[in-house]
mmCIF file of C-alpha atoms and ligand atoms in Angstrom:
data_model
loop_
_atom_site.group_PDB
_atom_site.id
_atom_site.type_symbol
_atom_site.label_atom_id
_atom_site.label_comp_id
_atom_site.label_asym_id
_atom_site.label_seq_id
_atom_site.Cartn_x
_atom_site.Cartn_y
_atom_site.Cartn_z
ATOM 1 C CA GLN A 239 96.518 111.511 130.951
ATOM 2 C CA GLU A 240 99.811 110.273 132.379
ATOM 3 C CA ASP A 241 102.993 111.866 131.105
ATOM 4 C CA THR A 242 105.730 109.323 131.733
ATOM 5 C CA PRO A 243 108.347 107.892 129.359
ATOM 6 C CA ILE A 244 106.260 104.723 128.932
ATOM 7 C CA ALA A 245 103.027 106.681 128.345
ATOM 8 C CA ARG A 246 104.774 108.798 125.718
ATOM 9 C CA PHE A 247 106.178 105.673 124.030
ATOM 10 C CA LEU A 248 102.686 104.117 123.940
ATOM 11 C CA ARG A 249 101.249 107.255 122.347
ATOM 12 C CA TYR A 250 103.899 107.195 119.618
ATOM 13 C CA LEU A 251 103.234 103.499 118.979
ATOM 14 C CA GLN A 252 99.528 104.158 118.445
ATOM 15 C CA PHE A 253 99.939 106.032 115.174
ATOM 16 C CA ASN A 254 99.168 103.689 112.324
ATOM 17 C CA THR A 255 102.301 104.075 110.251
ATOM 18 C CA ALA A 256 101.943 100.804 108.343
ATOM 19 C CA HIS A 257 102.419 100.594 104.624
ATOM 20 C CA PRO A 258 100.892 100.961 102.113
ATOM 21 C CA ASN A 259 99.311 104.093 103.685
ATOM 22 C CA PRO A 260 101.493 105.179 106.572
ATOM 23 C CA ASN A 261 100.253 108.121 108.630
ATOM 24 C CA TYR A 262 103.235 110.471 108.672
ATOM 25 C CA ALA A 263 101.518 113.748 109.579
ATOM 26 C CA ASP A 264 100.227 112.806 113.058
ATOM 27 C CA PRO A 265 103.383 111.207 114.452
ATOM 28 C CA ILE A 266 105.364 114.194 113.163
ATOM 29 C CA SER A 267 103.002 116.611 114.956
ATOM 30 C CA PHE A 268 103.414 114.542 118.105
ATOM 31 C CA LEU A 269 107.212 114.531 117.812
ATOM 32 C CA ILE A 270 107.241 118.286 117.222
ATOM 33 C CA SER A 271 105.210 118.811 120.408
ATOM 34 C CA GLN A 272 107.718 116.617 122.255
ATOM 35 C CA ALA A 273 110.619 118.565 120.771
ATOM 36 C CA ASN A 274 109.015 121.853 121.827
ATOM 37 C CA ALA A 275 108.528 120.583 125.375
ATOM 38 C CA ILE A 276 112.188 119.524 125.553
ATOM 39 C CA GLY A 277 113.501 122.639 123.847
ATOM 40 C CA LEU A 278 114.816 121.267 120.567
ATOM 41 C CA GLN A 279 114.627 123.029 117.225
ATOM 42 C CA ALA A 280 112.277 121.343 114.758
ATOM 43 C CA ARG A 281 112.143 121.539 110.981
ATOM 44 C CA THR A 282 109.979 119.588 108.559
ATOM 45 C CA LEU A 283 111.361 118.812 105.102
ATOM 46 C CA GLU A 284 109.380 117.367 102.215
ATOM 47 C CA PHE A 285 111.535 115.938 99.439
ATOM 48 C CA THR A 286 108.563 113.956 98.121
ATOM 49 C CA LEU A 287 104.977 115.161 98.280
ATOM 50 C CA SER A 288 103.151 113.744 101.346
ATOM 51 C CA LYS A 289 106.314 112.042 102.580
ATOM 52 C CA PRO A 290 107.576 114.493 105.171
ATOM 53 C CA LEU A 291 110.752 114.139 107.182
ATOM 54 C CA LEU A 292 111.325 115.677 110.599
ATOM 55 C CA LEU A 293 114.671 117.060 111.676
ATOM 56 C CA LEU A 294 115.320 118.011 115.304
ATOM 57 C CA THR A 295 118.414 119.889 116.400
ATOM 58 C CA TRP A 296 120.204 120.451 119.699
ATOM 59 C CA PRO A 297 122.910 122.992 118.936
ATOM 60 C CA GLY A 298 126.378 122.263 120.266
ATOM 61 C CA SER A 299 128.643 124.792 121.929
ATOM 62 C CA ASN A 300 131.038 124.420 118.984
ATOM 63 C CA PRO A 301 128.774 124.184 115.959
ATOM 64 C CA SER A 302 131.735 124.273 113.573
ATOM 65 C CA LEU A 303 132.640 120.691 114.539
ATOM 66 C CA PRO A 304 131.022 117.873 112.522
ATOM 67 C CA SER A 305 127.666 116.986 114.080
ATOM 68 C CA VAL A 306 126.250 113.657 115.218
ATOM 69 C CA LEU A 307 122.998 112.379 113.747
ATOM 70 C CA PHE A 308 120.550 109.891 115.261
ATOM 71 C CA ASN A 309 118.227 108.464 112.650
ATOM 72 C CA SER A 310 114.997 106.521 112.835
ATOM 73 C CA HIS A 311 112.268 105.774 110.327
ATOM 74 C CA LEU A 312 108.648 106.784 110.825
ATOM 75 C CA ASP A 313 107.053 103.948 108.862
ATOM 76 C CA SER A 314 106.242 100.353 109.746
ATOM 77 C CA VAL A 315 105.534 97.169 107.889
ATOM 78 C CA PRO A 316 101.895 95.996 107.864
ATOM 79 C CA ALA A 317 100.517 93.635 110.507
ATOM 80 C CA GLU A 318 97.827 90.963 110.360
ATOM 81 C CA PRO A 319 95.619 91.906 113.336
ATOM 82 C CA SER A 320 93.910 88.495 113.468
ATOM 83 C CA LYS A 321 97.283 86.865 114.228
ATOM 84 C CA TRP A 322 98.075 89.183 117.144
ATOM 85 C CA ILE A 323 97.045 88.763 120.778
ATOM 86 C CA TYR A 324 96.460 92.542 121.009
ATOM 87 C CA PRO A 325 95.636 94.890 118.114
ATOM 88 C CA PRO A 326 98.981 95.927 116.554
ATOM 89 C CA PHE A 327 98.370 99.662 116.887
ATOM 90 C CA SER A 328 96.737 99.576 120.312
ATOM 91 C CA ALA A 329 100.148 99.589 122.022
ATOM 92 C CA THR A 330 99.018 97.386 124.883
ATOM 93 C CA LEU A 331 101.144 97.211 128.017
ATOM 94 C CA ALA A 332 100.575 93.654 129.253
ATOM 95 C CA PRO A 333 100.727 92.810 132.977
ATOM 96 C CA ASP A 334 104.201 91.293 132.516
ATOM 97 C CA GLY A 335 105.548 94.595 131.196
ATOM 98 C CA LYS A 336 105.625 93.620 127.528
ATOM 99 C CA ILE A 337 104.550 96.426 125.225
ATOM 100 C CA TYR A 338 102.878 94.943 122.162
ATOM 101 C CA ALA A 339 102.832 97.047 119.011
ATOM 102 C CA ARG A 340 103.903 96.972 115.403
ATOM 103 C CA GLY A 341 107.027 99.092 115.531
ATOM 104 C CA ALA A 342 107.829 98.448 119.198
ATOM 105 C CA GLN A 343 111.227 97.055 118.096
ATOM 106 C CA ASP A 344 111.335 98.366 114.534
ATOM 107 C CA ASP A 345 111.996 101.132 115.173
ATOM 108 C CA LYS A 346 109.733 103.373 117.217
ATOM 109 C CA CYS A 347 111.643 102.507 120.383
ATOM 110 C CA ILE A 348 114.779 104.351 119.314
ATOM 111 C CA ALA A 349 112.725 107.279 117.978
ATOM 112 C CA MET A 350 111.414 108.008 121.457
ATOM 113 C CA GLN A 351 114.497 106.868 123.388
ATOM 114 C CA TYR A 352 116.613 109.514 121.616
ATOM 115 C CA LEU A 353 114.172 112.167 122.854
ATOM 116 C CA GLU A 354 113.896 110.811 126.385
ATOM 117 C CA ALA A 355 117.680 110.625 126.679
ATOM 118 C CA ILE A 356 118.041 114.251 125.569
ATOM 119 C CA ARG A 357 115.261 115.290 127.942
ATOM 120 C CA ASN A 358 117.215 113.720 130.837
ATOM 121 C CA LEU A 359 120.571 115.108 129.728
ATOM 122 C CA LYS A 360 119.077 118.597 129.547
ATOM 123 C CA ALA A 361 117.498 118.188 132.963
ATOM 124 C CA ASN A 362 120.964 117.313 134.304
ATOM 125 C CA GLY A 363 122.426 120.469 132.775
ATOM 126 C CA PHE A 364 124.463 118.731 130.085
ATOM 127 C CA THR A 365 125.364 120.783 127.016
ATOM 128 C CA PRO A 366 126.796 119.136 123.911
ATOM 129 C CA LEU A 367 130.004 120.295 122.269
ATOM 130 C CA ARG A 368 128.960 119.006 118.852
ATOM 131 C CA THR A 369 125.509 119.683 117.477
ATOM 132 C CA VAL A 370 123.128 116.740 117.852
ATOM 133 C CA HIS A 371 120.503 116.086 115.167
ATOM 134 C CA ILE A 372 117.673 113.566 115.129
ATOM 135 C CA SER A 373 116.047 112.651 111.825
ATOM 136 C CA TYR A 374 112.668 110.931 111.447
ATOM 137 C CA VAL A 375 112.442 109.710 107.892
ATOM 138 C CA PRO A 376 109.654 108.189 105.778
ATOM 139 C CA ASP A 377 109.659 105.020 103.679
ATOM 140 C CA GLU A 378 112.602 103.051 105.093
ATOM 141 C CA GLU A 379 110.561 99.857 104.938
ATOM 142 C CA ILE A 380 110.090 100.231 101.191
ATOM 143 C CA GLY A 381 113.700 101.100 100.448
ATOM 144 C CA GLY A 382 114.035 104.728 101.542
ATOM 145 C CA PHE A 383 114.262 106.076 98.003
ATOM 146 C CA ASP A 384 111.769 108.884 98.693
ATOM 147 C CA GLY A 385 113.099 109.324 102.220
ATOM 148 C CA SER A 386 116.657 108.894 103.374
ATOM 149 C CA ALA A 387 118.099 108.638 99.847
ATOM 150 C CA LYS A 388 116.786 112.083 98.905
ATOM 151 C CA PHE A 389 117.567 113.537 102.321
ATOM 152 C CA THR A 390 121.202 112.444 102.362
ATOM 153 C CA GLY A 391 121.601 113.757 98.827
ATOM 154 C CA SER A 392 120.217 117.188 99.698
ATOM 155 C CA LYS A 393 121.787 120.571 100.344
ATOM 156 C CA GLU A 394 120.008 120.565 103.706
ATOM 157 C CA PHE A 395 121.850 117.382 104.684
ATOM 158 C CA GLU A 396 125.186 118.668 103.479
ATOM 159 C CA ASP A 397 124.686 121.774 105.624
ATOM 160 C CA LEU A 398 124.304 119.580 108.726
ATOM 161 C CA ASN A 399 127.984 118.621 108.351
ATOM 162 C CA VAL A 400 127.327 115.179 109.813
ATOM 163 C CA GLY A 401 130.426 113.381 111.092
ATOM 164 C CA PHE A 402 128.832 110.283 112.560
ATOM 165 C CA VAL A 403 125.443 108.532 112.402
ATOM 166 C CA LEU A 404 123.634 106.055 114.582
ATOM 167 C CA ASP A 405 120.717 104.276 112.917
ATOM 168 C CA GLU A 406 118.551 101.318 113.908
ATOM 169 C CA GLY A 407 119.943 97.898 114.724
ATOM 170 C CA GLN A 408 118.284 94.721 115.955
ATOM 171 C CA ALA A 409 117.333 93.072 119.215
ATOM 172 C CA SER A 410 119.813 90.821 120.985
ATOM 173 C CA THR A 411 118.583 87.613 122.588
ATOM 174 C CA GLY A 412 121.444 87.637 125.098
ATOM 175 C CA ASP A 413 122.999 90.062 127.569
ATOM 176 C CA GLU A 414 125.218 91.850 125.035
ATOM 177 C CA PHE A 415 124.197 94.712 122.769
ATOM 178 C CA ARG A 416 124.558 94.194 119.037
ATOM 179 C CA VAL A 417 126.161 96.704 116.691
ATOM 180 C CA PHE A 418 126.095 96.616 112.892
ATOM 181 C CA TYR A 419 128.809 98.062 110.655
ATOM 182 C CA ALA A 420 127.258 97.208 107.281
ATOM 183 C CA ASP A 421 124.003 96.138 105.626
ATOM 184 C CA ARG A 422 123.532 93.629 102.862
ATOM 185 C CA THR A 423 122.548 95.085 99.508
ATOM 186 C CA PRO A 424 119.161 93.965 98.205
ATOM 187 C CA TRP A 425 118.593 92.933 94.611
ATOM 188 C CA GLU A 426 115.329 91.916 93.052
ATOM 189 C CA LEU A 427 115.722 89.099 90.561
ATOM 190 C CA LYS A 428 112.972 88.136 88.127
ATOM 191 C CA ILE A 429 113.551 85.235 85.788
ATOM 192 C CA LYS A 430 111.293 84.393 82.857
ATOM 193 C CA ALA A 431 111.096 81.232 80.795
ATOM 194 C CA THR A 432 109.436 80.664 77.461
ATOM 195 C CA GLY A 433 108.897 77.448 75.542
ATOM 196 C CA ASP A 434 106.570 75.656 73.229
ATOM 197 C CA PRO A 435 103.062 75.183 74.552
ATOM 198 C CA GLY A 436 101.518 71.761 74.192
ATOM 199 C CA HIS A 437 98.964 69.223 75.300
ATOM 200 C CA GLY A 438 99.217 68.370 78.980
ATOM 201 C CA SER A 439 99.792 64.750 78.138
ATOM 202 C CA ARG A 440 102.878 65.239 75.962
ATOM 203 C CA LEU A 441 106.475 64.715 76.955
ATOM 204 C CA TYR A 442 108.727 67.083 75.026
ATOM 205 C CA ASP A 443 111.902 69.072 75.614
ATOM 206 C CA ASN A 444 112.260 72.800 76.295
ATOM 207 C CA GLY A 445 108.810 73.616 77.638
ATOM 208 C CA ALA A 446 108.609 76.870 79.617
ATOM 209 C CA MET A 447 107.821 75.056 82.849
ATOM 210 C CA GLU A 448 110.710 72.672 82.438
ATOM 211 C CA ASN A 449 113.044 75.600 81.803
ATOM 212 C CA LEU A 450 111.745 77.569 84.749
ATOM 213 C CA MET A 451 111.833 74.643 87.140
ATOM 214 C CA LYS A 452 115.363 73.765 86.114
ATOM 215 C CA SER A 453 116.394 77.302 87.044
ATOM 216 C CA VAL A 454 114.592 77.121 90.352
ATOM 217 C CA GLU A 455 116.502 73.902 91.030
ATOM 218 C CA VAL A 456 119.880 75.479 90.210
ATOM 219 C CA ILE A 457 119.129 78.537 92.369
ATOM 220 C CA THR A 458 117.942 76.312 95.212
ATOM 221 C CA LYS A 459 121.260 74.445 95.072
ATOM 222 C CA PHE A 460 123.162 77.706 95.344
ATOM 223 C CA ARG A 461 120.916 78.758 98.227
ATOM 224 C CA GLU A 462 121.697 75.478 100.007
ATOM 225 C CA SER A 463 125.438 75.902 99.447
ATOM 226 C CA GLN A 464 125.274 79.307 101.145
ATOM 227 C CA PHE A 465 123.030 78.063 103.944
ATOM 228 C CA ASP A 466 125.417 75.125 104.559
ATOM 229 C CA ILE A 467 128.201 77.610 105.281
ATOM 230 C CA VAL A 468 125.953 79.128 107.944
ATOM 231 C CA LYS A 469 124.845 75.768 109.337
ATOM 232 C CA SER A 470 128.454 74.563 109.659
ATOM 233 C CA GLY A 471 129.228 77.645 111.726
ATOM 234 C CA GLU A 472 131.752 79.061 109.241
ATOM 235 C CA ALA A 473 129.813 82.293 108.749
ATOM 236 C CA MET A 474 126.847 84.141 110.078
ATOM 237 C CA ASN A 475 123.608 84.403 108.150
ATOM 238 C CA SER A 476 124.364 87.968 107.140
ATOM 239 C CA GLU A 477 127.833 87.091 105.814
ATOM 240 C CA VAL A 478 126.660 84.881 102.959
ATOM 241 C CA ILE A 479 124.559 85.601 99.893
ATOM 242 C CA SER A 480 120.891 84.829 100.436
ATOM 243 C CA VAL A 481 118.511 84.097 97.600
ATOM 244 C CA ASN A 482 114.930 83.303 98.493
ATOM 245 C CA PRO A 483 112.020 82.653 96.118
ATOM 246 C CA VAL A 484 109.207 85.131 96.730
ATOM 247 C CA TYR A 485 106.798 84.383 93.910
ATOM 248 C CA LEU A 486 106.063 81.899 91.142
ATOM 249 C CA LYS A 487 103.820 82.850 88.263
ATOM 250 C CA ALA A 488 102.731 80.463 85.531
ATOM 251 C CA GLY A 489 99.746 78.595 84.188
ATOM 252 C CA ILE A 490 96.746 79.430 82.056
ATOM 253 C CA PRO A 491 93.934 80.780 84.242
ATOM 254 C CA SER A 492 90.432 79.317 83.944
ATOM 255 C CA PRO A 493 87.217 80.232 85.820
ATOM 256 C CA THR A 494 87.870 77.391 88.261
ATOM 257 C CA GLY A 495 91.603 77.926 88.720
ATOM 258 C CA PHE A 496 93.980 76.827 85.992
ATOM 259 C CA VAL A 497 93.637 74.963 82.740
ATOM 260 C CA MET A 498 94.984 71.560 83.667
ATOM 261 C CA ASN A 499 95.684 69.943 80.312
ATOM 262 C CA MET A 500 97.812 72.635 78.715
ATOM 263 C CA GLN A 501 101.516 73.196 79.217
ATOM 264 C CA PRO A 502 101.956 76.995 79.298
ATOM 265 C CA SER A 503 104.289 78.886 76.994
ATOM 266 C CA GLU A 504 105.723 81.098 79.712
ATOM 267 C CA GLY A 505 106.521 81.177 83.383
ATOM 268 C CA GLU A 506 108.190 83.507 85.826
ATOM 269 C CA ALA A 507 109.780 83.436 89.291
ATOM 270 C CA GLY A 508 110.934 86.207 91.612
ATOM 271 C CA PHE A 509 113.743 86.140 94.165
ATOM 272 C CA ASP A 510 114.944 88.325 97.008
ATOM 273 C CA LEU A 511 118.728 88.412 96.815
ATOM 274 C CA ARG A 512 121.003 89.941 99.479
ATOM 275 C CA LEU A 513 124.691 90.555 98.949
ATOM 276 C CA PRO A 514 127.105 91.127 101.819
ATOM 277 C CA PRO A 515 129.546 93.984 101.190
ATOM 278 C CA THR A 516 132.318 91.468 100.544
ATOM 279 C CA ALA A 517 130.488 89.733 97.675
ATOM 280 C CA ASP A 518 131.547 90.427 94.098
ATOM 281 C CA PRO A 519 128.442 91.685 92.284
ATOM 282 C CA ASP A 520 129.913 90.932 88.844
ATOM 283 C CA LEU A 521 130.396 87.305 89.786
ATOM 284 C CA ILE A 522 126.751 86.984 90.801
ATOM 285 C CA LYS A 523 125.658 88.668 87.594
ATOM 286 C CA LYS A 524 127.756 86.201 85.629
ATOM 287 C CA ARG A 525 126.205 83.318 87.553
ATOM 288 C CA ILE A 526 122.707 84.608 86.842
ATOM 289 C CA ALA A 527 123.413 84.973 83.133
ATOM 290 C CA GLU A 528 125.189 81.635 82.711
ATOM 291 C CA GLU A 529 123.523 79.321 85.212
ATOM 292 C CA TRP A 530 120.343 80.763 86.696
ATOM 293 C CA ALA A 531 118.642 82.170 83.612
ATOM 294 C CA PRO A 532 120.692 81.116 80.579
ATOM 295 C CA ALA A 533 119.524 82.133 77.126
ATOM 296 C CA ARG A 534 120.222 78.574 75.971
ATOM 297 C CA ARG A 535 117.264 77.466 78.116
ATOM 298 C CA ASN A 536 115.067 80.232 76.646
ATOM 299 C CA MET A 537 115.392 82.252 79.825
ATOM 300 C CA THR A 538 115.502 86.001 80.261
ATOM 301 C CA TYR A 539 115.994 87.879 83.503
ATOM 302 C CA GLU A 540 115.895 91.254 85.164
ATOM 303 C CA VAL A 541 118.043 92.331 88.096
ATOM 304 C CA ILE A 542 116.955 95.438 89.940
ATOM 305 C CA GLU A 543 119.649 96.715 92.279
ATOM 306 C CA LYS A 544 117.807 98.369 95.144
ATOM 307 C CA GLY A 545 120.414 100.826 96.248
ATOM 308 C CA PRO A 546 124.131 101.516 96.287
ATOM 309 C CA ILE A 547 126.788 98.855 96.696
ATOM 310 C CA ARG A 548 129.946 101.035 96.882
ATOM 311 C CA ASP A 549 130.537 104.442 98.416
ATOM 312 C CA TYR A 550 131.474 107.626 96.579
ATOM 313 C CA LEU A 551 135.128 106.566 96.625
ATOM 314 C CA ASP A 552 134.204 103.105 95.264
ATOM 315 C CA ARG A 553 134.784 101.385 98.586
ATOM 316 C CA PRO A 554 132.398 98.718 99.976
ATOM 317 C CA LEU A 555 129.723 100.202 102.239
ATOM 318 C CA MET A 556 131.293 99.356 105.580
ATOM 319 C CA THR A 557 132.071 101.354 108.690
ATOM 320 C CA LEU A 558 135.337 100.403 110.364
ATOM 321 C CA THR A 559 135.192 98.936 113.869
ATOM 322 C CA ASN A 560 138.773 99.476 114.923
ATOM 323 C CA ASP A 561 140.704 102.419 116.278
ATOM 324 C CA SER A 562 141.307 103.816 112.794
ATOM 325 C CA ASN A 563 137.690 104.936 113.064
ATOM 326 C CA PRO A 564 137.905 107.527 115.857
ATOM 327 C CA TRP A 565 134.196 107.154 116.646
ATOM 328 C CA TRP A 566 134.461 103.424 117.369
ATOM 329 C CA PRO A 567 136.235 103.606 120.746
ATOM 330 C CA VAL A 568 134.014 106.510 121.785
ATOM 331 C CA PHE A 569 130.875 104.524 121.020
ATOM 332 C CA LYS A 570 132.196 101.329 122.598
ATOM 333 C CA GLN A 571 133.228 103.098 125.790
ATOM 334 C CA ALA A 572 129.868 104.851 125.996
ATOM 335 C CA ILE A 573 128.123 101.466 126.032
ATOM 336 C CA GLU A 574 130.505 100.215 128.706
ATOM 337 C CA ALA A 575 130.005 103.344 130.785
ATOM 338 C CA ALA A 576 126.292 102.506 130.788
ATOM 339 C CA GLY A 577 127.106 99.060 132.172
ATOM 340 C CA GLY A 578 126.685 97.306 128.834
ATOM 341 C CA LYS A 579 128.864 95.189 126.603
ATOM 342 C CA LEU A 580 128.927 95.004 122.819
ATOM 343 C CA SER A 581 129.014 91.676 121.037
ATOM 344 C CA ARG A 582 131.239 91.236 117.969
ATOM 345 C CA PRO A 583 130.231 93.818 115.339
ATOM 346 C CA GLU A 584 127.994 92.318 112.676
ATOM 347 C CA ILE A 585 126.686 92.833 109.192
ATOM 348 C CA LEU A 586 122.913 93.316 109.223
ATOM 349 C CA ALA A 587 121.093 90.590 107.300
ATOM 350 C CA SER A 588 118.524 93.046 105.993
ATOM 351 C CA THR A 589 118.837 96.606 104.766
ATOM 352 C CA THR A 590 118.389 100.019 106.371
ATOM 353 C CA ASP A 591 118.837 103.686 105.574
ATOM 354 C CA ALA A 592 122.357 103.485 107.015
ATOM 355 C CA ARG A 593 123.590 102.543 103.546
ATOM 356 C CA PHE A 594 122.779 106.022 102.245
ATOM 357 C CA MET A 595 124.939 107.649 104.932
ATOM 358 C CA ARG A 596 127.759 105.144 104.378
ATOM 359 C CA GLN A 597 127.556 105.864 100.668
ATOM 360 C CA ARG A 598 128.545 109.449 101.476
ATOM 361 C CA GLY A 599 131.488 108.158 103.497
ATOM 362 C CA ILE A 600 129.945 108.968 106.879
ATOM 363 C CA PRO A 601 130.760 106.385 109.577
ATOM 364 C CA THR A 602 127.426 104.836 110.563
ATOM 365 C CA PHE A 603 126.493 102.133 113.036
ATOM 366 C CA GLY A 604 123.224 100.258 113.375
ATOM 367 C CA PHE A 605 122.253 100.028 117.016
ATOM 368 C CA SER A 606 119.012 99.463 118.939
ATOM 369 C CA PRO A 607 119.561 98.954 122.680
ATOM 370 C CA MET A 608 117.464 95.806 123.225
ATOM 371 C CA THR A 609 119.022 92.923 125.164
ATOM 372 C CA ASN A 610 117.353 89.692 126.304
ATOM 373 C CA THR A 611 114.683 90.288 123.703
ATOM 374 C CA PRO A 612 113.428 87.915 120.996
ATOM 375 C CA ILE A 613 113.925 89.266 117.466
ATOM 376 C CA LEU A 614 110.393 90.131 116.405
ATOM 377 C CA LEU A 615 110.799 92.758 113.716
ATOM 378 C CA HIS A 616 108.223 92.221 110.944
ATOM 379 C CA ASP A 617 106.779 89.327 113.012
ATOM 380 C CA HIS A 618 103.398 88.852 114.706
ATOM 381 C CA ASN A 619 103.124 90.054 118.310
ATOM 382 C CA GLU A 620 106.140 92.345 118.126
ATOM 383 C CA PHE A 621 106.856 93.542 121.650
ATOM 384 C CA LEU A 622 109.438 95.235 123.817
ATOM 385 C CA LYS A 623 109.605 94.986 127.599
ATOM 386 C CA ASP A 624 109.133 98.239 129.514
ATOM 387 C CA THR A 625 112.307 97.598 131.539
ATOM 388 C CA VAL A 626 114.339 97.032 128.369
ATOM 389 C CA TYR A 627 112.932 100.223 126.855
ATOM 390 C CA LEU A 628 113.781 102.267 129.956
ATOM 391 C CA ARG A 629 117.323 100.867 130.159
ATOM 392 C CA GLY A 630 117.752 101.855 126.516
ATOM 393 C CA ILE A 631 117.116 105.482 127.451
ATOM 394 C CA GLU A 632 120.008 105.325 129.920
ATOM 395 C CA VAL A 633 122.218 103.759 127.269
ATOM 396 C CA TYR A 634 121.459 106.617 124.888
ATOM 397 C CA GLU A 635 122.169 109.176 127.615
ATOM 398 C CA SER A 636 125.664 107.753 127.755
ATOM 399 C CA VAL A 637 125.971 107.420 123.965
ATOM 400 C CA ILE A 638 124.620 110.882 123.120
ATOM 401 C CA SER A 639 126.686 112.630 125.789
ATOM 402 C CA SER A 640 129.893 110.796 124.802
ATOM 403 C CA LEU A 641 129.557 111.224 121.053
ATOM 404 C CA SER A 642 128.527 114.861 121.275
ATOM 405 C CA SER A 643 131.455 115.587 123.631
ATOM 406 C CA PHE A 644 134.045 113.883 121.399
ATOM 407 C CA LYS A 645 136.904 116.342 120.973
ATOM 408 C CA GLY A 646 139.113 114.354 118.640
ATOM 409 C CA GLU A 647 139.669 114.662 114.962
ATOM 410 C CA SER A 648 136.806 113.187 112.983
ATOM 411 C CA TYR A 649 136.557 112.670 109.264
HETATM 412 C C1 LIG B 729 114.715 97.398 98.819
HETATM 413 S S1 LIG B 729 115.371 97.966 100.290
HETATM 414 C C2 LIG B 729 114.269 97.285 101.442
HETATM 415 C C3 LIG B 729 114.547 97.710 102.797
HETATM 416 C C4 LIG B 729 113.923 96.823 103.803
HETATM 417 N N1 LIG B 729 114.183 97.332 105.095
HETATM 418 C C5 LIG B 729 113.627 96.776 106.186
HETATM 419 O O1 LIG B 729 113.099 95.699 106.240
HETATM 420 C C6 LIG B 729 114.470 95.412 103.611
HETATM 421 O O2 LIG B 729 113.831 94.624 102.906
HETATM 422 O O3 LIG B 729 115.518 95.054 104.157
HETATM 423 ZN ZN1 LIG B 730 113.542 99.328 110.751
HETATM 424 ZN ZN1 LIG B 731 111.607 96.911 109.235
#
C-alpha cells in the first residue's frame, strides 16, 4: 500500500466515526501508529467509558513556557449513503482530485494535517521552543460534554499549561482563509401548549393548537426580524440570534395516522436557538417567558443551555483579534508567511469545543485551512480537493513553527 500524505488521509477518512455509534478505538490506534512513526509521545485518556481521547505531545526545548494545543474531534455526523455519489466512508479520490468522505472537511482534514506538518517540520530539523500538543477528542458533534468539556476540566489538562489553542474552523469559498474568534451558544427550547379538547368542528378559544400555533407565529416573526438584519447586510448570519423550528408534536394518533375530528389537548414544538456572545441571555429568557410561551396562553417551556456562555471571569466567550492578544499577530503573520491572507475574523454560526477552552480563559481560534472550497460540513457529498488539503499542510507548518517559537509574554 502507498504511504503518501493523501493515502494516509484516505485511511483516516475510512473509519466510520458517525454518530450514534462512532468507532473511536480504530482511528485512535491508527493515529498512535502515525505518532510513533513521526516520533511523538502518545497518551490515551478516558474520562467517559468507551469515549477515549488521544493526546500527542512534541516536547519543546523550554517546557516551562505555556504550550500550544491543536485540537480536532474524532467523531462525525451521520450521512445518508443513498444521497451520496460515493459511499461516505469509502473516501473516494475522484479523477478531478476531490476526496469525498463524511468528515473530509469536518474535521478529519485538520487531524491529519497537524501530523503531516509536524512530520515535515521534524524532517527539516525544526525543534519547537514551546511544547506542542495535539488532542483528538470524542463527541464534539453531540456537544462535547463527555469529551472536551471533561478534558479541559481535568488535572491532566491543567498540567499541559496550555497558552493558546487552535481548533476547527470552516471552509472559505474565496481565496482568503477564515478565522473564528467565538462560537454561538446553543440553547434547546421546547414549548408546550395545553387547552381544552373538543370536537373537530367547533370554533372555540384557547385550544392547545391555537396556543401553540400563535407561539410559532410569534417566534417566526422574531426569526424574520433577525434574518432581515442579515439580508440587509447589516450583520453576518453568525452575529444575530437564530431560532429554527426542529420539531412539531401534536395530534391524537390513530392506526391510520391521526384522529381527524378531535382537537387535541396538548401540543409541543422544539427550536434550535443560537446566541452570539454579544446577546443578552436574560433578555431572550424574558422574551420567551412573556411572548413566546406565556402562561396566559396556557404555555409552558423548557430552555436547556447547552454549554457555557461566559468565561470563568464572567466575560463573554471571545478571543481578542487585536495586538492586545499577543498570539494574534503571530498567527496572522504565520498565515501570511505561508502565502495566505486572513479574511475579517468571524463568529462561528455553529458551536465547537473551542468554547470549553475559551471558558478557561485560553485564547482560542477556529481555523481550518480550506480556501476555494464550498462549505459542505454536515451536507451530502462532503469533499475536499487534494490540492487544498496539501496546501493546508504547508499552512500548518508555518503556523505550528511560528506559534511554538513565540518568545513573547503569553497569558
Ligand atoms: C449542543 S452543542 C452542539 C455542537 C454541534 N457542533 C457541530 O455541529 C452544533 O450543533 O453546533
Ligand atoms: Zn467539526
Ligand atoms: Zn460538525
